[in-house]
XYZ file of C-alpha atoms in Angstrom:
401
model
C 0.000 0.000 0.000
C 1.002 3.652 -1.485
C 2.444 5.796 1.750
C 1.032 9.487 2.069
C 3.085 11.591 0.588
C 5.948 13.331 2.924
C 6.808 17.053 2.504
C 10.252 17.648 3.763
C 11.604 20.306 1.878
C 12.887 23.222 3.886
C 9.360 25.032 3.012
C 6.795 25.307 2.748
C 6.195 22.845 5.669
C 3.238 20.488 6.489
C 1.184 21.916 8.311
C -1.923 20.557 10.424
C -5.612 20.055 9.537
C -6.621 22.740 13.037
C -4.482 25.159 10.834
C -5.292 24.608 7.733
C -9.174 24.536 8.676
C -8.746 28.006 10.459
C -8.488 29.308 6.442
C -11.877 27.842 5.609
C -13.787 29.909 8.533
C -16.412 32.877 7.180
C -14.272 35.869 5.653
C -14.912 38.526 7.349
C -13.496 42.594 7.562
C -9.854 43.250 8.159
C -10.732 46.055 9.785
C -13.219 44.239 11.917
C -13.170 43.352 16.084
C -12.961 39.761 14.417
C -10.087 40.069 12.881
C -8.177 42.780 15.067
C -8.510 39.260 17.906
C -6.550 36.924 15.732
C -4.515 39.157 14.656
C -3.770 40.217 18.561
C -3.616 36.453 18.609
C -1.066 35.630 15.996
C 1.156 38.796 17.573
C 0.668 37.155 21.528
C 2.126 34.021 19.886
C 5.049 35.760 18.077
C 5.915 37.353 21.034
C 6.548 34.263 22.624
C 8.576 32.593 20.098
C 10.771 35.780 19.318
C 11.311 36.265 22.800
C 11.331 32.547 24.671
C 13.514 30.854 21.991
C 15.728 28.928 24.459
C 16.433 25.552 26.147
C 15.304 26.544 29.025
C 12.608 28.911 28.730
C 14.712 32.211 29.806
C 13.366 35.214 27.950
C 15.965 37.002 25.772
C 13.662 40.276 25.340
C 15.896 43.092 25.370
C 15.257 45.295 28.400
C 13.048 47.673 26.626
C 11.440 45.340 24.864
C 9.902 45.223 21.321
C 6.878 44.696 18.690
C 6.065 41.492 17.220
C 4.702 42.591 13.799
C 2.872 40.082 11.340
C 3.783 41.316 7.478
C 1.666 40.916 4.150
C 3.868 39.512 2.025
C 6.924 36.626 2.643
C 10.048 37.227 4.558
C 12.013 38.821 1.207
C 9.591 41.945 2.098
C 10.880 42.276 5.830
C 14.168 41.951 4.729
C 13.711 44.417 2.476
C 11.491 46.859 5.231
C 14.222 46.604 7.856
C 17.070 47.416 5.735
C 14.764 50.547 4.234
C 14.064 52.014 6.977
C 17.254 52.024 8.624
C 19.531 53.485 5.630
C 19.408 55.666 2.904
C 21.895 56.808 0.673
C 24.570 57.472 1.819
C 24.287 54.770 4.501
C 26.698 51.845 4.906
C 25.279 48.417 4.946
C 28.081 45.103 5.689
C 26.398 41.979 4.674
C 27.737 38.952 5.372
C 27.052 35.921 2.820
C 27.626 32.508 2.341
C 24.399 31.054 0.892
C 22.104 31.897 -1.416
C 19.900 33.872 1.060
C 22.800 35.904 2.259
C 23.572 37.132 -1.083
C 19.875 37.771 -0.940
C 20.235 40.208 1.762
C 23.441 41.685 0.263
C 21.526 42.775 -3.007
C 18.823 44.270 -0.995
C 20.170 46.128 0.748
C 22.326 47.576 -2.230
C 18.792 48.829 -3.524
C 19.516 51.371 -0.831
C 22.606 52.071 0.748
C 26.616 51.623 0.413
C 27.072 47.687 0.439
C 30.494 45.758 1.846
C 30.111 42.003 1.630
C 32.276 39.718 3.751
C 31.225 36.686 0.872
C 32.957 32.697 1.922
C 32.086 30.056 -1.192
C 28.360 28.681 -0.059
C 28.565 26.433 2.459
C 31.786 27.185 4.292
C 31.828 29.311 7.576
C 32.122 33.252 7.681
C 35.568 33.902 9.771
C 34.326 36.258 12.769
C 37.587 38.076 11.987
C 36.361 39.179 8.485
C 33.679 41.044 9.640
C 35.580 42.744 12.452
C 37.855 44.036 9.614
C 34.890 46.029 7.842
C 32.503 46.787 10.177
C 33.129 50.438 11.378
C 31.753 53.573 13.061
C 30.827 54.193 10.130
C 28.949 50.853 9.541
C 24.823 52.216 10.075
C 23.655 48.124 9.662
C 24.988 44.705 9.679
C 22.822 41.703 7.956
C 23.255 38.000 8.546
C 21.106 35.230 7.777
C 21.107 33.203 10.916
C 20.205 29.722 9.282
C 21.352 29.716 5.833
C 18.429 27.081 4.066
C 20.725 26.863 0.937
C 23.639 24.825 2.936
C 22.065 23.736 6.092
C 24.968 26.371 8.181
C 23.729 27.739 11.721
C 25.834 31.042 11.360
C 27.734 32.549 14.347
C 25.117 35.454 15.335
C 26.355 35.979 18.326
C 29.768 36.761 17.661
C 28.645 38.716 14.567
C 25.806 41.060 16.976
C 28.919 41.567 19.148
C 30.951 43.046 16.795
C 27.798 45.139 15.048
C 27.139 46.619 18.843
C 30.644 47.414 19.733
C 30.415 49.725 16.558
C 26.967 51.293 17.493
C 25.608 49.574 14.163
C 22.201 48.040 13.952
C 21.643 44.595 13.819
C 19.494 42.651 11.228
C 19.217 38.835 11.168
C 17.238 37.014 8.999
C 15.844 33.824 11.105
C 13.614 32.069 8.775
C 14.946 28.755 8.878
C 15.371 28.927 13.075
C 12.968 31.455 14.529
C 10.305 28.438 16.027
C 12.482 25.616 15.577
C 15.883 26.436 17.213
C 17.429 28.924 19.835
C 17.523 32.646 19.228
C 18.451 34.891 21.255
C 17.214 38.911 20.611
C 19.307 40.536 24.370
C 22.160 38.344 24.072
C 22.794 38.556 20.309
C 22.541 42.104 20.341
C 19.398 41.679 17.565
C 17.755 44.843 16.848
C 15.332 43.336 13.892
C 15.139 39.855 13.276
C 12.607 38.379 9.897
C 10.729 35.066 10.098
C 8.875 33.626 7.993
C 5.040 31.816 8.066
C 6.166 28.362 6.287
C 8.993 27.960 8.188
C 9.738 26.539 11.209
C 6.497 28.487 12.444
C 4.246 25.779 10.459
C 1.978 28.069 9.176
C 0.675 28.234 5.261
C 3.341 30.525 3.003
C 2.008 34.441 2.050
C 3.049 35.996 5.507
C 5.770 36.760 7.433
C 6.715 38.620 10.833
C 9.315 40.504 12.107
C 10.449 41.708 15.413
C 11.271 45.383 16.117
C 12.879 45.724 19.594
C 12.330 49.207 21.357
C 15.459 50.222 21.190
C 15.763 50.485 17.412
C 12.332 52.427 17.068
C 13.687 55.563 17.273
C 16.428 55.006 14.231
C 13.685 54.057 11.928
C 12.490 56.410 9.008
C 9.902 55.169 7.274
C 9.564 57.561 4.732
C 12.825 56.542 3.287
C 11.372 53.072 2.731
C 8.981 51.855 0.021
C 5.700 53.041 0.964
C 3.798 49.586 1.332
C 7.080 48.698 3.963
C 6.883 51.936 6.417
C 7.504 50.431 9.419
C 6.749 53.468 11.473
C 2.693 53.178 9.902
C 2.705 49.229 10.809
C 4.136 50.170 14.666
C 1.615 52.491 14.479
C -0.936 50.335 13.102
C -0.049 47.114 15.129
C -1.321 48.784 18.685
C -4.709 48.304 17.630
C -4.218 44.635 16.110
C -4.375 46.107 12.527
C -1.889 46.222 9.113
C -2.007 49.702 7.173
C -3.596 47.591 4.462
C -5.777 45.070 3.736
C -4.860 41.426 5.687
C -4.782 38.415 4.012
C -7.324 36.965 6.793
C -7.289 33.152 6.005
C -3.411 33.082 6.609
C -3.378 35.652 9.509
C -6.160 32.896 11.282
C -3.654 30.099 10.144
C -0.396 31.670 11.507
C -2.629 32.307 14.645
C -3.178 28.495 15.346
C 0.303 27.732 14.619
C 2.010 29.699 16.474
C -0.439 28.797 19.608
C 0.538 25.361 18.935
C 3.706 26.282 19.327
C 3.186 27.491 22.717
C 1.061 24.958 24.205
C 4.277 22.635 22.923
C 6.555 24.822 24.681
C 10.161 26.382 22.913
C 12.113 24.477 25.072
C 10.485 20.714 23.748
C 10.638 22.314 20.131
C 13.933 23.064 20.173
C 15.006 19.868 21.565
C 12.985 18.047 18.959
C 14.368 20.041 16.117
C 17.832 18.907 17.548
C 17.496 16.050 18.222
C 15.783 14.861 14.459
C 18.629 16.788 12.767
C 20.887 15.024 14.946
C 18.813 11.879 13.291
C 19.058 12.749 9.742
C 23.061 13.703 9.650
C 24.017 9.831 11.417
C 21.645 8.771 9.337
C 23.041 9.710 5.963
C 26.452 9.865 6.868
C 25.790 6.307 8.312
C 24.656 4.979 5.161
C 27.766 6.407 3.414
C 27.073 10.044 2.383
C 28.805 13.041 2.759
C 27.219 16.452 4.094
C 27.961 18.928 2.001
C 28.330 21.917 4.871
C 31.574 22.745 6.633
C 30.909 24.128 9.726
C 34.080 25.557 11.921
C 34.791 28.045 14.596
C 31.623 29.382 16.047
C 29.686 27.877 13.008
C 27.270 25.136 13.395
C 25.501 22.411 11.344
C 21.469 23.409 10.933
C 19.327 22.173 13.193
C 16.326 22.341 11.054
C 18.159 21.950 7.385
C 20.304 19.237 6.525
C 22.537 19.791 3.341
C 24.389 16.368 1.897
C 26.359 16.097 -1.058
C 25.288 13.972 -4.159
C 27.884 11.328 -4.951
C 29.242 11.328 -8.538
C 27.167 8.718 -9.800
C 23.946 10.455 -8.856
C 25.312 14.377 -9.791
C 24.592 16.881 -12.429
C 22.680 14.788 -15.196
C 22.691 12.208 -13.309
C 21.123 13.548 -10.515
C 17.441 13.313 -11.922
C 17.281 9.487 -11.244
C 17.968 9.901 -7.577
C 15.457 12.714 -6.997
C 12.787 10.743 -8.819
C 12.985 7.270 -7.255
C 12.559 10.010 -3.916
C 9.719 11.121 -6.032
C 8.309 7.573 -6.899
C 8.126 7.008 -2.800
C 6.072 10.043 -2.543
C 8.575 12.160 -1.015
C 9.616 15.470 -1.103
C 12.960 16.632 -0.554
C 14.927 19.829 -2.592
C 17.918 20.156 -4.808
C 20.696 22.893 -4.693
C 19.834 25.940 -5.278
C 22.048 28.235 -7.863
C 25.298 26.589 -9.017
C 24.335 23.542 -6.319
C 21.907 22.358 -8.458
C 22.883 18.550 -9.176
C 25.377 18.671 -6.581
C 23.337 18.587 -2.899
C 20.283 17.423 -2.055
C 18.196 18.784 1.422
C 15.869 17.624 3.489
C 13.896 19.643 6.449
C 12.413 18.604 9.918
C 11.054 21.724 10.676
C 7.569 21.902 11.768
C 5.524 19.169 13.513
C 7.034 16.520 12.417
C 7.119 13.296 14.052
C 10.104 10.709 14.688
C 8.995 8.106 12.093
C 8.955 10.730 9.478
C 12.624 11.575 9.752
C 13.368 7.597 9.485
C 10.936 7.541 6.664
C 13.295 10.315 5.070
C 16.252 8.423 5.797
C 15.128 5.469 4.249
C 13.728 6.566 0.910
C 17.117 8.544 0.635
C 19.044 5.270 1.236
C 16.898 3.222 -1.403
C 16.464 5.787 -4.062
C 20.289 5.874 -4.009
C 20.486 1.999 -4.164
C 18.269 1.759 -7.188
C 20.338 4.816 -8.917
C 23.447 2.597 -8.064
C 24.901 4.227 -5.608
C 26.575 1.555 -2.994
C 24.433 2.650 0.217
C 23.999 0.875 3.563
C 20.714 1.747 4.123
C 20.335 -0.385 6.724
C 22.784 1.284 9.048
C 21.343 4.556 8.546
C 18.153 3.478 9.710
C 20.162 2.232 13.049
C 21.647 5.216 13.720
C 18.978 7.031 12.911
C 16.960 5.343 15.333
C 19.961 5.754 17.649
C 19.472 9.144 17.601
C 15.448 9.095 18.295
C 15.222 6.388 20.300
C 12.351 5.254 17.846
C 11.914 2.351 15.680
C 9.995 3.151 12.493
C 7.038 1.945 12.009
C 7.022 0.521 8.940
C 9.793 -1.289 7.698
C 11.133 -1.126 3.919
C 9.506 -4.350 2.969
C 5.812 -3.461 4.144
């Protein structure tokens, strides 16, 4: 018997049938008392993920605090708000890139200021000392992705936000790929905006996105200097009443609502340690089995906890690598490619979300027998053991059912 079919590409992300049924309630006014509740909803949740992202449920608000603030459009548009609003020409912006998503940030914020990028090859880790060498008094903004989703690299934040605050420059971190699903820390990191976004590690449908704006940044904002649908300023203003200056995709704003109360009654500190501990599952899995993971994480740089990256072996690369991905395919599975000039030579695979323990074995497996049936010389067996070794689960069906 045919198995349901798997999503576990790094997003969008399955999400459940309480949030995807909160889409199919009556429309009704986004300027309504109806909506202004989930929306006061959906920003109660945020709050709590932005701010109560660690092991052990510490906040990491700063001590002024800030605004959760839930965004029409995908996290490309926050990116692009917080850099807008903070410089203007004449402005200095260091951006920091090793991924696809990095370089992202870099050309954004070139749209509107002075740009210096501190660029590794994809994939390898961003030397803390490079960016000490180029951020300056002069530096108005530094941007980082925290999880880059193109190599599966948790990126040094920390030491990056320390750096960025010791030069009085403002702080932007992309953390799509971690915001819900792994620790993040606003206070510590010295964060002054950080970008998430809805289909994510948040587990909510994709069209939204939310940011974070912590008090102490409010006052360097200019939102006329910023496109006019991405004033920041009119959505502060906008957000103390539970509203968006324009009209709110309702469905999604009711589905990011659920999902990010789901997230709370599951508690940050038992998501994060499930994220870990099923990305913790996936690398001894593959690398078990006799694959390679493409990321090379050193110094203060860490392997994703919600994206694993692993490199395609010759026989299954470039051309070649369409036979792999569709004996995935033929298992009704869904994992990604490379993106950019990795195309044909990674594939990735997500456990962000609500994802249970069998499904990351499922993963495993249908990796390790798509590869056997493109002739690649797999153990497939042994990553299912240490897969399981890591969970502490045994799948629950076997390859042969």
């Amino acid at each position: 018997m045919e198995e349901d079919f798997l999503l576990l590409n790094p997003g969008p992300v399955p999400i459940t049938d309480e949030v995807s049924a909160a889409m199919d309630e009556p429309m009704v006014s986004h300027r309504s008392a109806a909506f202004e509740a989930v929306y006061e909803r959906a920003q109660d949740g945020l709050d709590y993920i932005f701010e109560q992202s660690t092991l052990d449920g510490s906040s990491t608000a700063t001590e002024g605090g800030g605004t959760s603030l839930l965004l029409n459009g995908t996290a490309s548009m926050g990116m692009e708000a917080a850099v807008a609003n903070l410089v203007g020409d004449g402005g200095h912006v260091v951006a920091l890139v090793n991924g696809k998503f990095g370089r992202r940030f870099a050309r954004i914020a070139e749209r509107y200021a002075d740009v210096t990028r501190v660029e590794v090859p994809w994939g390898e880790s961003i030397p803390l000392e490079d960016v000490r060498a180029v951020v300056t008094e002069e530096t108005d903004v530094v941007t980082m992705v925290h999880n880059e989703t193109s190599t599966g690299l948790l990126n040094p934040v920390a030491g990056v936000g320390e750096i960025a605050a010791e030069c009085d420059a403002r702080f932007v971190v992309d953390g799509v790929t971690s915001i819900g699903g792994d620790v993040f820390e606003l206070d510590a990191w010295n964060v002054d905006i950080a970008v998430t976004d809805s289909q994510k590690a948040l587990a909510a449908p994709p069209g939204i996105s939310a940011m974070y704006v912590t008090e102490e940044v409010k006052d360097d904002l200019e939102g006329e200097s910023a496109p006019f649908y991405e004033d920041l300023e009119w959505h502060l203003r906008k957000s103390e009443s539970h509203q968006t200056p324009f009209t709110s995709a309702v469905p999604l704003f009711r589905a990011m609502a659920v999902a990010v109360e789901d997230i709370a009654e599951e508690t940050m500190p038992t998501r994060i340690a499930r994220h870990r501990r099923q990305a913790a599952a996936f690398r001894a899995g593959f690398t078990a089995m006799g694959l390679d993971l493409f990321a090379d994480a050193t110094g203060e740089t860490d392997l994703s906890n919600t994206v694993t990256s692993v490199s395609l072996p010759d026989a299954v690369s470039g051309d070649d690598a369409d036979e792999f991905f569709d004996g995935v395919d033929a298992r009704n599975v869904g994992i990604s490619g490379g993106q950019g000039h990795l195309g044909g030579t990674i594939f990735r695979v997500s456990n962000m979300g609500g994802l249970p323990d069998e499904a990351i074995l499922r993963g495993v497996r249908t990796v390790g027998e798509a590869m056997d049936d493109a002739g690649v010389d797999v153990d497939v067996a042994s990553g299912i053991a240490a897969a399981e070794g890591e969970l502490d689960v045994t799948e629950a069906a076997s390859a042969d059912d």
